[in-house]
PDB file of C-alpha atoms in Angstrom:
ATOM      1  CA  MET R 117       6.689  11.343  22.724  1.00 90.00           C
ATOM      2  CA  VAL R 118       4.840  10.026  19.093  1.00 89.00           C
ATOM      3  CA  LYS R 119       6.502   8.075  16.699  1.00 92.00           C
ATOM      4  CA  LEU R 120       5.283   8.533  13.018  1.00 92.00           C
ATOM      5  CA  GLY R 121       5.686   5.692   9.901  1.00 90.00           C
ATOM      6  CA  ILE R 122       4.282   7.079   6.571  1.00 92.00           C
ATOM      7  CA  ASN R 123       3.711   5.088   3.554  1.00 89.00           C
ATOM      8  CA  GLY R 124       4.519   6.846   0.384  1.00 92.00           C
ATOM      9  CA  PHE R 125       6.644  10.081   0.154  1.00 95.00           C
ATOM     10  CA  GLY R 126       5.519  11.439  -2.483  1.00 92.00           C
ATOM     11  CA  ARG R 127       4.193  15.323  -1.682  1.00 89.00           C
ATOM     12  CA  ILE R 128       1.509  14.135   0.837  1.00 89.00           C
ATOM     13  CA  GLY R 129       4.090  12.336   2.916  1.00 93.00           C
ATOM     14  CA  GLN R 130       7.305  14.796   3.065  1.00 95.00           C
ATOM     15  CA  MET R 131       4.699  17.810   3.737  1.00 93.00           C
ATOM     16  CA  ILE R 132       4.034  15.404   7.039  1.00 93.00           C
ATOM     17  CA  THR R 133       7.437  15.059   7.571  1.00 96.00           C
ATOM     18  CA  ARG R 134       8.230  19.009   7.616  1.00 95.00           C
ATOM     19  CA  ALA R 135       5.323  19.924   9.237  1.00 93.00           C
ATOM     20  CA  SER R 136       6.615  17.435  11.856  1.00 94.00           C
ATOM     21  CA  ALA R 137       9.874  19.630  12.921  1.00 90.00           C
ATOM     22  CA  HIS R 138       7.519  22.467  14.492  1.00 92.00           C
ATOM     23  CA  PHE R 139       6.530  19.571  17.000  1.00 94.00           C
ATOM     24  CA  PRO R 140       9.148  18.607  19.441  1.00 93.00           C
ATOM     25  CA  ASP R 141       6.946  15.805  20.520  1.00 95.00           C
ATOM     26  CA  VAL R 142       6.764  14.204  16.941  1.00 95.00           C
ATOM     27  CA  GLU R 143       9.640  12.238  15.316  1.00 96.00           C
ATOM     28  CA  VAL R 144       9.195  10.204  11.883  1.00 97.00           C
ATOM     29  CA  VAL R 145      11.195   7.222  12.233  1.00 97.00           C
ATOM     30  CA  ALA R 146      10.595   5.648   9.183  1.00 95.00           C
ATOM     31  CA  VAL R 147       9.611   6.066   5.282  1.00 96.00           C
ATOM     32  CA  ASN R 148       8.541   3.394   2.989  1.00 94.00           C
ATOM     33  CA  ASP R 149       7.948   4.438  -0.980  1.00 96.00           C
ATOM     34  CA  PRO R 150       8.970   1.875  -3.645  1.00 95.00           C
ATOM     35  CA  PHE R 151       9.180   4.063  -6.378  1.00 95.00           C
ATOM     36  CA  MET R 152      11.742   5.995  -4.374  1.00 96.00           C
ATOM     37  CA  ASP R 153      15.888   5.668  -3.909  1.00 97.00           C
ATOM     38  CA  LEU R 154      17.052   7.415  -0.638  1.00 98.00           C
ATOM     39  CA  ASP R 155      18.185  10.295  -2.837  1.00 98.00           C
ATOM     40  CA  TYR R 156      15.434  10.902  -4.328  1.00 97.00           C
ATOM     41  CA  MET R 157      13.922  10.928  -1.360  1.00 97.00           C
ATOM     42  CA  VAL R 158      16.687  13.843  -0.107  1.00 98.00           C
ATOM     43  CA  TYR R 159      16.401  16.186  -3.534  1.00 97.00           C
ATOM     44  CA  SER R 160      12.466  15.813  -3.568  1.00 95.00           C
ATOM     45  CA  MET R 161      12.445  16.702   0.514  1.00 96.00           C
ATOM     46  CA  LYS R 162      14.747  19.551   0.403  1.00 96.00           C
ATOM     47  CA  TYR R 163      13.509  21.083  -3.056  1.00 95.00           C
ATOM     48  CA  ASP R 164       9.822  21.323  -3.410  1.00 90.00           C
ATOM     49  CA  SER R 165       8.866  23.553  -6.496  1.00 89.00           C
ATOM     50  CA  THR R 166       4.780  24.506  -4.397  1.00 88.00           C
ATOM     51  CA  HIS R 167       6.568  24.614  -0.962  1.00 87.00           C
ATOM     52  CA  GLY R 168      10.323  25.639  -2.130  1.00 92.00           C
ATOM     53  CA  ARG R 169      13.453  24.962  -0.287  1.00 95.00           C
ATOM     54  CA  TYR R 170      13.457  22.740   2.880  1.00 96.00           C
ATOM     55  CA  PRO R 171      14.257  25.084   5.662  1.00 95.00           C
ATOM     56  CA  GLY R 172      17.030  22.314   7.702  1.00 96.00           C
ATOM     57  CA  THR R 173      18.865  20.052   7.089  1.00 97.00           C
ATOM     58  CA  VAL R 174      18.654  16.540   4.457  1.00 98.00           C
ATOM     59  CA  GLU R 175      20.604  13.626   4.163  1.00 98.00           C
ATOM     60  CA  GLY R 176      20.676  10.548   3.091  1.00 98.00           C
ATOM     61  CA  LYS R 177      23.403   8.350   5.063  1.00 97.00           C
ATOM     62  CA  ASP R 178      24.094   4.513   5.907  1.00 96.00           C
ATOM     63  CA  GLY R 179      20.412   3.868   4.226  1.00 95.00           C
ATOM     64  CA  LYS R 180      18.756   6.337   6.308  1.00 98.00           C
ATOM     65  CA  LEU R 181      17.041   9.928   5.760  1.00 98.00           C
ATOM     66  CA  PHE R 182      18.463  12.399   8.105  1.00 98.00           C
ATOM     67  CA  VAL R 183      15.866  15.421   8.559  1.00 97.00           C
ATOM     68  CA  ASP R 184      17.352  17.890  10.852  1.00 96.00           C
ATOM     69  CA  GLY R 185      19.925  15.019  11.769  1.00 96.00           C
ATOM     70  CA  ARG R 186      17.116  13.245  12.613  1.00 96.00           C
ATOM     71  CA  PRO R 187      17.708   9.551  11.458  1.00 98.00           C
ATOM     72  CA  ILE R 188      14.709   7.829   9.478  1.00 98.00           C
ATOM     73  CA  SER R 189      15.081   4.425   8.540  1.00 98.00           C
ATOM     74  CA  THR R 190      13.828   3.664   4.577  1.00 98.00           C
ATOM     75  CA  PHE R 191      11.853   1.199   2.865  1.00 96.00           C
ATOM     76  CA  ALA R 192      11.567   0.178  -0.808  1.00 96.00           C
ATOM     77  CA  GLU R 193       8.741  -2.017  -0.170  1.00 92.00           C
ATOM     78  CA  LYS R 194       5.891  -2.774  -2.417  1.00 86.00           C
ATOM     79  CA  ASP R 195       3.584  -5.592  -0.389  1.00 78.00           C
ATOM     80  CA  PRO R 196       2.871  -3.288   2.787  1.00 73.00           C
ATOM     81  CA  LYS R 197       3.278  -5.946   4.800  1.00 72.00           C
ATOM     82  CA  SER R 198       6.732  -6.543   4.519  1.00 80.00           C
ATOM     83  CA  ILE R 199       7.686  -3.368   6.297  1.00 84.00           C
ATOM     84  CA  PRO R 200       8.403  -3.443  10.149  1.00 86.00           C
ATOM     85  CA  TRP R 201       7.438  -0.318  11.608  1.00 83.00           C
ATOM     86  CA  ARG R 202       7.653  -1.921  14.629  1.00 83.00           C
ATOM     87  CA  ASP R 203      10.817  -2.347  14.367  1.00 88.00           C
ATOM     88  CA  ALA R 204      11.723   1.089  13.463  1.00 91.00           C
ATOM     89  CA  GLY R 205      10.136   2.261  16.288  1.00 89.00           C
ATOM     90  CA  ALA R 206       6.994   3.813  14.922  1.00 87.00           C
ATOM     91  CA  THR R 207       4.170   3.854  17.049  1.00 82.00           C
ATOM     92  CA  ILE R 208       1.336   5.694  14.512  1.00 82.00           C
ATOM     93  CA  VAL R 209       1.375   5.067  11.122  1.00 83.00           C
ATOM     94  CA  ILE R 210       0.365   7.061   8.193  1.00 84.00           C
ATOM     95  CA  ASP R 211      -0.664   5.783   4.951  1.00 82.00           C
ATOM     96  CA  CYS R 212      -0.334   8.559   1.822  1.00 84.00           C
ATOM     97  CA  THR R 213      -0.374   6.050  -1.429  1.00 83.00           C
ATOM     98  CA  GLY R 214      -4.032   6.296  -2.387  1.00 76.00           C
ATOM     99  CA  ILE R 215      -4.035   2.737  -2.094  1.00 76.00           C
ATOM    100  CA  PHE R 216      -6.319   2.319   0.528  1.00 68.00           C
ATOM    101  CA  LYS R 217      -9.078   4.024  -0.037  1.00 67.00           C
ATOM    102  CA  THR R 218     -11.896   1.586   1.068  1.00 65.00           C
ATOM    103  CA  ILE R 219     -12.570  -0.085   4.541  1.00 61.00           C
ATOM    104  CA  GLU R 220     -11.999  -3.362   3.101  1.00 64.00           C
ATOM    105  CA  LYS R 221      -8.783  -2.379   1.418  1.00 65.00           C
ATOM    106  CA  VAL R 222      -7.376  -1.002   5.052  1.00 62.00           C
ATOM    107  CA  LEU R 223      -8.364  -4.088   6.885  1.00 59.00           C
ATOM    108  CA  GLY R 224      -8.002  -6.565   4.465  1.00 59.00           C
ATOM    109  CA  ASP R 225      -4.163  -5.374   3.393  1.00 56.00           C
ATOM    110  CA  LEU R 226      -3.079  -3.001   5.517  1.00 58.00           C
ATOM    111  CA  CYS R 227      -4.330  -3.394   8.959  1.00 58.00           C
ATOM    112  CA  THR R 228      -2.885  -6.889   8.584  1.00 52.00           C
ATOM    113  CA  CYS R 229       0.294  -5.624   7.525  1.00 53.00           C
ATOM    114  CA  ILE R 230       0.962  -2.956  10.277  1.00 55.00           C
ATOM    115  CA  GLN R 231       3.644  -3.810  13.092  1.00 49.00           C
ATOM    116  CA  ALA R 232       3.098  -0.565  14.566  1.00 47.00           C
ATOM    117  CA  SER R 233       1.763  -0.557  18.211  1.00 46.00           C
ATOM    118  CA  SER R 234      -1.622   2.178  17.837  1.00 52.00           C
ATOM    119  CA  PHE R 235      -3.088   3.623  14.455  1.00 53.00           C
ATOM    120  CA  VAL R 236      -3.389   3.456  11.116  1.00 60.00           C
ATOM    121  CA  PHE R 237      -3.959   6.978   9.674  1.00 61.00           C
ATOM    122  CA  VAL R 238      -4.997   6.296   5.493  1.00 58.00           C
ATOM    123  CA  ILE R 239      -4.838   9.505   3.631  1.00 55.00           C
ATOM    124  CA  GLN R 240      -7.454  10.708   0.737  1.00 54.00           C
ATOM    125  CA  PRO R 241      -9.939   7.488   1.512  1.00 48.00           C
ATOM    126  CA  GLU R 242     -13.443   7.133  -0.652  1.00 53.00           C
ATOM    127  CA  GLU R 243     -15.353   6.608   2.613  1.00 52.00           C
ATOM    128  CA  ASN R 244     -15.237   7.690   6.020  1.00 51.00           C
ATOM    129  CA  LEU R 245     -12.666   5.774   7.611  1.00 48.00           C
ATOM    130  CA  ILE R 246     -12.230   5.547  11.560  1.00 48.00           C
ATOM    131  CA  VAL R 247      -9.438   2.665  11.423  1.00 48.00           C
ATOM    132  CA  SER R 248      -9.440   2.742  15.248  1.00 47.00           C
ATOM    133  CA  LYS R 249     -12.768   1.871  15.350  1.00 39.00           C
ATOM    134  CA  HIS R 250     -12.200  -1.415  14.187  1.00 43.00           C
ATOM    135  CA  ARG R 251      -8.817  -2.197  15.778  1.00 45.00           C
ATOM    136  CA  ARG R 252      -9.971  -5.465  16.951  1.00 41.00           C
ATOM    137  CA  GLU R 253     -10.363  -6.120  12.869  1.00 42.00           C
ATOM    138  CA  CYS R 254      -6.315  -5.702  12.569  1.00 43.00           C
ATOM    139  CA  THR R 255      -3.637  -7.727  13.149  1.00 38.00           C
ATOM    140  CA  LEU R 256      -1.183  -6.162  15.037  1.00 34.00           C
ATOM    141  CA  ARG R 257       2.039  -7.785  14.992  1.00 35.00           C
TER     142      ARG R 257
END
């Protein structure tokens, strides 16, 4: 089972969450977005102006986002060093913020904070980033 953490729950983060519903061996276990509260996460996941209404169930309860009955831990951290990905069960973290676009930013800011046990994928890089190649330089907590 692949367990995803998503940093940035805008359009791209939500599309990854929607797509994961089609793969039984993929589960989103955590999302972080400091600019979106849980109620808005529920609303924007349910109703997408481009992709339409989500066909499954989406609700917020006890501080978690539930998509098709699966609980997803939610965080609202601006500093990625404060996100407890490993505690949430993430084995892969996907950054969808658009902030980490260079290898220096990834290695300097993002990798030092990732607490997941596997890899980091960056959406919208300015360079060709292969973070797993630089894994030895990433500090995993």
